[in-house]
């Protein structure tokens, strides 16, 4: 056997070993990602959660609190306004000024409304199909490693899609996201801190106020709705 053939066989063997190792790593990463997504599916089925999000952009902080229970969602912002949705109707409520804005629930560009799986969007890859998830696990730009945040053992998952780098820290035990960072080289880094609890939202957390003395307006036009007979008040206290 010539030296050239031996060298070629050695190179081929090395490539096979490297491919085997990369395959094992990809399978491990895919299995880990799937275990996280399985837990997310289980949590979605609970239909009851509380999610507090603190977004930091430079020196500015913005906080939201999302409540969800049995089809009704409410999201309270830092300025005291909150959105409310029950699957059929959606409102933006300003209790301080006693105003309710009617939202178009089918408008894709409308205010983000709370849903039963709102928290799942935090975790990279959840909304992908199984083949896309496997490709994500195989992608060399995807990094998965163990980390520790405030004494919590976490998985740190970093993805790079369309030049957007997203890093999410997921608690190893609960599989809940607890922190995320999002940005690219040309933008300031957005930081997110999460507090996610299940079976903690009660009826009083999501109930609407008594709208008897409220002004009801169309959100897009700002015009007062004189005929508010279409406003569902069945859940109003």
Tab-separated table of C-alpha atoms in Angstrom:
chain	number	residue	atom	x	y	z
A	1	UNK	CA	0.000	0.000	0.000
A	2	UNK	CA	1.492	3.324	-1.060
A	3	UNK	CA	2.037	6.210	1.338
A	4	UNK	CA	-0.497	8.275	-0.597
A	5	UNK	CA	-3.195	5.630	-0.111
A	6	UNK	CA	-2.344	5.257	3.586
A	7	UNK	CA	-2.534	9.027	4.037
A	8	UNK	CA	-5.888	9.085	2.262
A	9	UNK	CA	-7.255	6.324	4.505
A	10	UNK	CA	-6.051	8.134	7.623
A	11	UNK	CA	-7.727	11.355	6.500
A	12	UNK	CA	-10.924	9.444	5.718
A	13	UNK	CA	-10.841	7.761	9.141
A	14	UNK	CA	-10.361	11.123	10.848
A	15	UNK	CA	-13.289	12.591	8.905
A	16	UNK	CA	-15.479	9.611	9.856
A	17	UNK	CA	-14.554	10.032	13.537
A	18	UNK	CA	-15.276	13.777	13.394
A	19	UNK	CA	-18.617	13.150	11.650
A	20	UNK	CA	-19.497	10.509	14.253
A	21	UNK	CA	-18.686	12.868	17.140
A	22	UNK	CA	-20.646	15.727	15.550
A	23	UNK	CA	-23.576	13.350	15.013
A	24	UNK	CA	-23.549	12.268	18.670
A	25	UNK	CA	-23.388	15.926	19.781
A	26	UNK	CA	-26.263	16.871	17.456
A	27	UNK	CA	-28.432	14.005	18.731
A	28	UNK	CA	-27.683	14.967	22.343
A	29	UNK	CA	-28.542	18.618	21.670
A	30	UNK	CA	-31.713	17.683	19.780
A	31	UNK	CA	-32.815	15.376	22.612
A	32	UNK	CA	-32.186	18.131	25.153
A	33	UNK	CA	-34.115	20.696	23.120
A	34	UNK	CA	-37.006	18.259	22.682
A	35	UNK	CA	-37.147	17.605	26.440
A	36	UNK	CA	-37.461	21.361	27.038
A	37	UNK	CA	-40.208	21.675	24.416
A	38	UNK	CA	-42.063	18.698	25.910
A	39	UNK	CA	-42.150	20.494	29.267
A	40	UNK	CA	-43.387	23.650	27.529
A	41	UNK	CA	-46.247	21.631	26.001
A	42	UNK	CA	-47.146	20.267	29.433
A	43	UNK	CA	-47.171	23.783	30.891
A	44	UNK	CA	-49.341	25.132	28.070
A	45	UNK	CA	-51.925	22.449	28.861
A	46	UNK	CA	-52.218	23.811	32.422
A	47	UNK	CA	-54.027	26.921	31.065
A	48	UNK	CA	-53.004	28.987	34.071
A	49	UNK	CA	-49.841	31.035	34.462
A	50	UNK	CA	-48.275	34.320	35.552
A	51	UNK	CA	-45.357	35.839	33.648
A	52	UNK	CA	-43.457	38.907	34.788
A	53	UNK	CA	-41.009	40.335	32.257
A	54	UNK	CA	-38.481	43.085	32.905
A	55	UNK	CA	-36.858	44.417	29.732
A	56	UNK	CA	-33.653	46.427	30.051
A	57	UNK	CA	-32.544	48.608	27.143
A	58	UNK	CA	-29.447	50.504	28.209
A	59	UNK	CA	-30.479	52.495	31.284
A	60	UNK	CA	-34.201	52.054	30.683
A	61	UNK	CA	-36.393	49.339	32.210
A	62	UNK	CA	-39.842	48.299	31.037
A	63	UNK	CA	-41.995	45.861	32.973
A	64	UNK	CA	-45.045	43.810	32.044
A	65	UNK	CA	-47.124	41.306	33.987
A	66	UNK	CA	-49.146	38.728	32.081
A	67	UNK	CA	-51.956	36.740	33.704
A	68	UNK	CA	-53.728	33.838	31.997
A	69	UNK	CA	-56.486	31.554	33.236
A	70	UNK	CA	-58.861	29.306	31.308
A	71	UNK	CA	-58.995	31.330	28.097
A	72	UNK	CA	-58.784	34.831	29.574
A	73	UNK	CA	-55.566	36.836	29.352
A	74	UNK	CA	-54.507	40.152	30.832
A	75	UNK	CA	-51.228	42.023	30.346
A	76	UNK	CA	-50.394	44.973	32.613
A	77	UNK	CA	-47.724	47.449	31.497
A	78	UNK	CA	-45.502	49.823	33.481
A	79	UNK	CA	-47.810	52.778	32.795
A	80	UNK	CA	-50.806	51.015	34.338
A	81	UNK	CA	-52.650	50.296	31.081
A	82	UNK	CA	-53.531	46.696	30.391
A	83	UNK	CA	-54.837	44.586	27.538
A	84	UNK	CA	-57.570	42.037	28.128
A	85	UNK	CA	-58.699	39.201	25.859
A	86	UNK	CA	-61.026	36.221	26.129
A	87	UNK	CA	-60.660	34.716	22.655
A	88	UNK	CA	-63.639	36.629	21.242
A	89	UNK	CA	-63.151	40.167	22.489
A	90	UNK	CA	-60.096	42.276	23.234
A	91	UNK	CA	-59.762	45.604	25.026
A	92	UNK	CA	-57.143	48.065	26.161
A	93	UNK	CA	-58.164	49.340	29.595
A	94	UNK	CA	-57.187	52.665	31.169
A	95	UNK	CA	-58.681	52.508	34.666
A	96	UNK	CA	-57.154	55.819	35.786
A	97	UNK	CA	-58.966	57.783	33.077
A	98	UNK	CA	-61.909	55.359	32.900
A	99	UNK	CA	-61.501	54.524	29.232
A	100	UNK	CA	-61.760	51.231	27.361
A	101	UNK	CA	-60.453	50.872	23.807
A	102	UNK	CA	-61.928	48.116	21.664
A	103	UNK	CA	-59.204	46.135	19.855
A	104	UNK	CA	-59.493	44.104	16.670
A	105	UNK	CA	-58.590	40.618	17.854
A	106	UNK	CA	-57.741	39.547	14.289
A	107	UNK	CA	-55.385	42.445	13.559
A	108	UNK	CA	-51.854	41.022	13.303
A	109	UNK	CA	-50.397	44.492	13.918
A	110	UNK	CA	-52.474	45.119	17.033
A	111	UNK	CA	-51.213	45.111	20.599
A	112	UNK	CA	-49.765	41.763	21.638
A	113	UNK	CA	-52.432	39.882	23.542
A	114	UNK	CA	-51.914	37.225	26.187
A	115	UNK	CA	-52.461	33.667	24.984
A	116	UNK	CA	-52.165	30.239	26.587
A	117	UNK	CA	-48.699	29.765	25.035
A	118	UNK	CA	-47.341	33.314	25.173
A	119	UNK	CA	-44.320	32.270	27.257
A	120	UNK	CA	-43.267	29.646	24.704
A	121	UNK	CA	-42.026	32.316	22.268
A	122	UNK	CA	-39.207	33.064	24.708
A	123	UNK	CA	-37.541	29.719	23.923
A	124	UNK	CA	-35.709	29.608	20.603
A	125	UNK	CA	-36.995	26.991	18.186
A	126	UNK	CA	-40.265	26.117	19.902
A	127	UNK	CA	-42.390	27.333	16.986
A	128	UNK	CA	-40.346	25.324	14.472
A	129	UNK	CA	-41.290	21.904	13.157
A	130	UNK	CA	-39.317	18.831	14.229
A	131	UNK	CA	-37.049	18.891	11.157
A	132	UNK	CA	-36.216	22.578	11.704
A	133	UNK	CA	-35.505	21.834	15.358
A	134	UNK	CA	-33.035	19.130	14.347
A	135	UNK	CA	-31.322	21.541	11.962
A	136	UNK	CA	-31.135	24.054	14.811
A	137	UNK	CA	-29.425	21.430	16.984
A	138	UNK	CA	-26.974	20.628	14.165
A	139	UNK	CA	-26.177	24.266	13.429
A	140	UNK	CA	-22.637	25.044	14.602
A	141	UNK	CA	-23.805	28.585	15.425
A	142	UNK	CA	-26.153	27.117	18.038
A	143	UNK	CA	-24.402	26.845	21.388
A	144	UNK	CA	-25.751	24.877	24.344
A	145	UNK	CA	-23.924	24.641	27.646
A	146	UNK	CA	-24.508	24.510	31.390
A	147	UNK	CA	-24.413	27.744	33.364
A	148	UNK	CA	-25.459	29.084	36.752
A	149	UNK	CA	-27.581	32.184	37.410
A	150	UNK	CA	-28.180	33.284	40.977
A	151	UNK	CA	-27.490	29.752	42.237
A	152	UNK	CA	-29.866	28.247	39.664
A	153	UNK	CA	-28.470	25.522	37.435
A	154	UNK	CA	-29.352	26.450	33.859
A	155	UNK	CA	-28.983	25.516	30.241
A	156	UNK	CA	-27.661	28.465	28.264
A	157	UNK	CA	-28.838	28.248	24.643
A	158	UNK	CA	-27.490	30.691	22.079
A	159	UNK	CA	-28.855	30.856	18.528
A	160	UNK	CA	-27.906	33.029	15.588
A	161	UNK	CA	-30.628	33.484	12.997
A	162	UNK	CA	-30.700	36.298	10.423
A	163	UNK	CA	-27.776	37.933	12.266
A	164	UNK	CA	-29.885	38.177	15.422
A	165	UNK	CA	-28.111	36.576	18.363
A	166	UNK	CA	-30.419	35.301	21.101
A	167	UNK	CA	-29.268	33.731	24.341
A	168	UNK	CA	-31.778	32.147	26.724
A	169	UNK	CA	-31.096	30.746	30.189
A	170	UNK	CA	-33.459	27.900	31.094
A	171	UNK	CA	-33.732	26.442	34.563
A	172	UNK	CA	-32.626	22.800	34.415
A	173	UNK	CA	-35.213	21.557	36.877
A	174	UNK	CA	-38.378	23.442	35.856
A	175	UNK	CA	-37.372	24.014	32.186
A	176	UNK	CA	-38.666	27.586	32.592
A	177	UNK	CA	-36.852	30.523	30.951
A	178	UNK	CA	-35.383	32.919	33.513
A	179	UNK	CA	-33.301	35.291	31.388
A	180	UNK	CA	-32.675	36.213	27.753
A	181	UNK	CA	-30.465	38.558	25.764
A	182	UNK	CA	-31.206	39.670	22.227
A	183	UNK	CA	-29.316	41.822	19.725
A	184	UNK	CA	-26.644	42.035	17.071
A	185	UNK	CA	-23.314	43.785	16.572
A	186	UNK	CA	-24.951	47.013	15.407
A	187	UNK	CA	-27.617	47.328	18.104
A	188	UNK	CA	-27.651	47.717	21.846
A	189	UNK	CA	-28.323	44.489	23.723
A	190	UNK	CA	-31.829	43.956	25.035
A	191	UNK	CA	-31.951	42.044	28.311
A	192	UNK	CA	-35.015	40.188	29.583
A	193	UNK	CA	-35.589	38.787	33.065
A	194	UNK	CA	-38.518	36.438	33.600
A	195	UNK	CA	-40.557	35.224	36.538
A	196	UNK	CA	-42.855	32.430	35.390
A	197	UNK	CA	-45.339	30.631	37.646
A	198	UNK	CA	-48.105	28.151	36.916
A	199	UNK	CA	-51.482	27.679	38.624
A	200	UNK	CA	-51.029	31.050	40.338
A	201	UNK	CA	-53.563	33.254	38.483
A	202	UNK	CA	-56.930	33.758	40.184
A	203	UNK	CA	-60.194	35.194	38.893
A	204	UNK	CA	-59.578	38.566	40.554
A	205	UNK	CA	-56.326	38.879	38.603
A	206	UNK	CA	-58.099	38.864	35.227
A	207	UNK	CA	-61.552	40.319	35.883
A	208	UNK	CA	-62.570	43.515	34.094
A	209	UNK	CA	-63.696	46.589	36.045
A	210	UNK	CA	-67.294	47.755	36.102
A	211	UNK	CA	-67.509	49.777	32.859
A	212	UNK	CA	-70.682	51.648	33.731
A	213	UNK	CA	-68.863	54.976	33.990
A	214	UNK	CA	-66.241	54.249	31.329
A	215	UNK	CA	-65.880	55.898	27.937
A	216	UNK	CA	-65.661	53.226	25.243
A	217	UNK	CA	-63.590	54.039	22.170
A	218	UNK	CA	-62.349	52.390	18.991
A	219	UNK	CA	-58.599	51.799	19.406
A	220	UNK	CA	-57.612	52.605	15.810
A	221	UNK	CA	-59.743	55.706	15.217
A	222	UNK	CA	-59.973	56.965	18.785
A	223	UNK	CA	-63.654	57.663	18.168
A	224	UNK	CA	-66.198	57.147	20.924
A	225	UNK	CA	-68.437	54.146	20.380
A	226	UNK	CA	-71.925	55.417	21.101
A	227	UNK	CA	-73.546	52.017	20.697
A	228	UNK	CA	-71.669	49.746	23.098
A	229	UNK	CA	-74.200	46.920	22.904
A	230	UNK	CA	-71.528	44.721	21.321
A	231	UNK	CA	-69.259	45.076	24.349
A	232	UNK	CA	-69.321	41.776	26.213
A	233	UNK	CA	-69.959	42.618	29.857
A	234	UNK	CA	-70.740	39.104	31.021
A	235	UNK	CA	-67.370	38.860	32.771
A	236	UNK	CA	-67.448	42.384	34.169
A	237	UNK	CA	-67.614	42.618	37.926
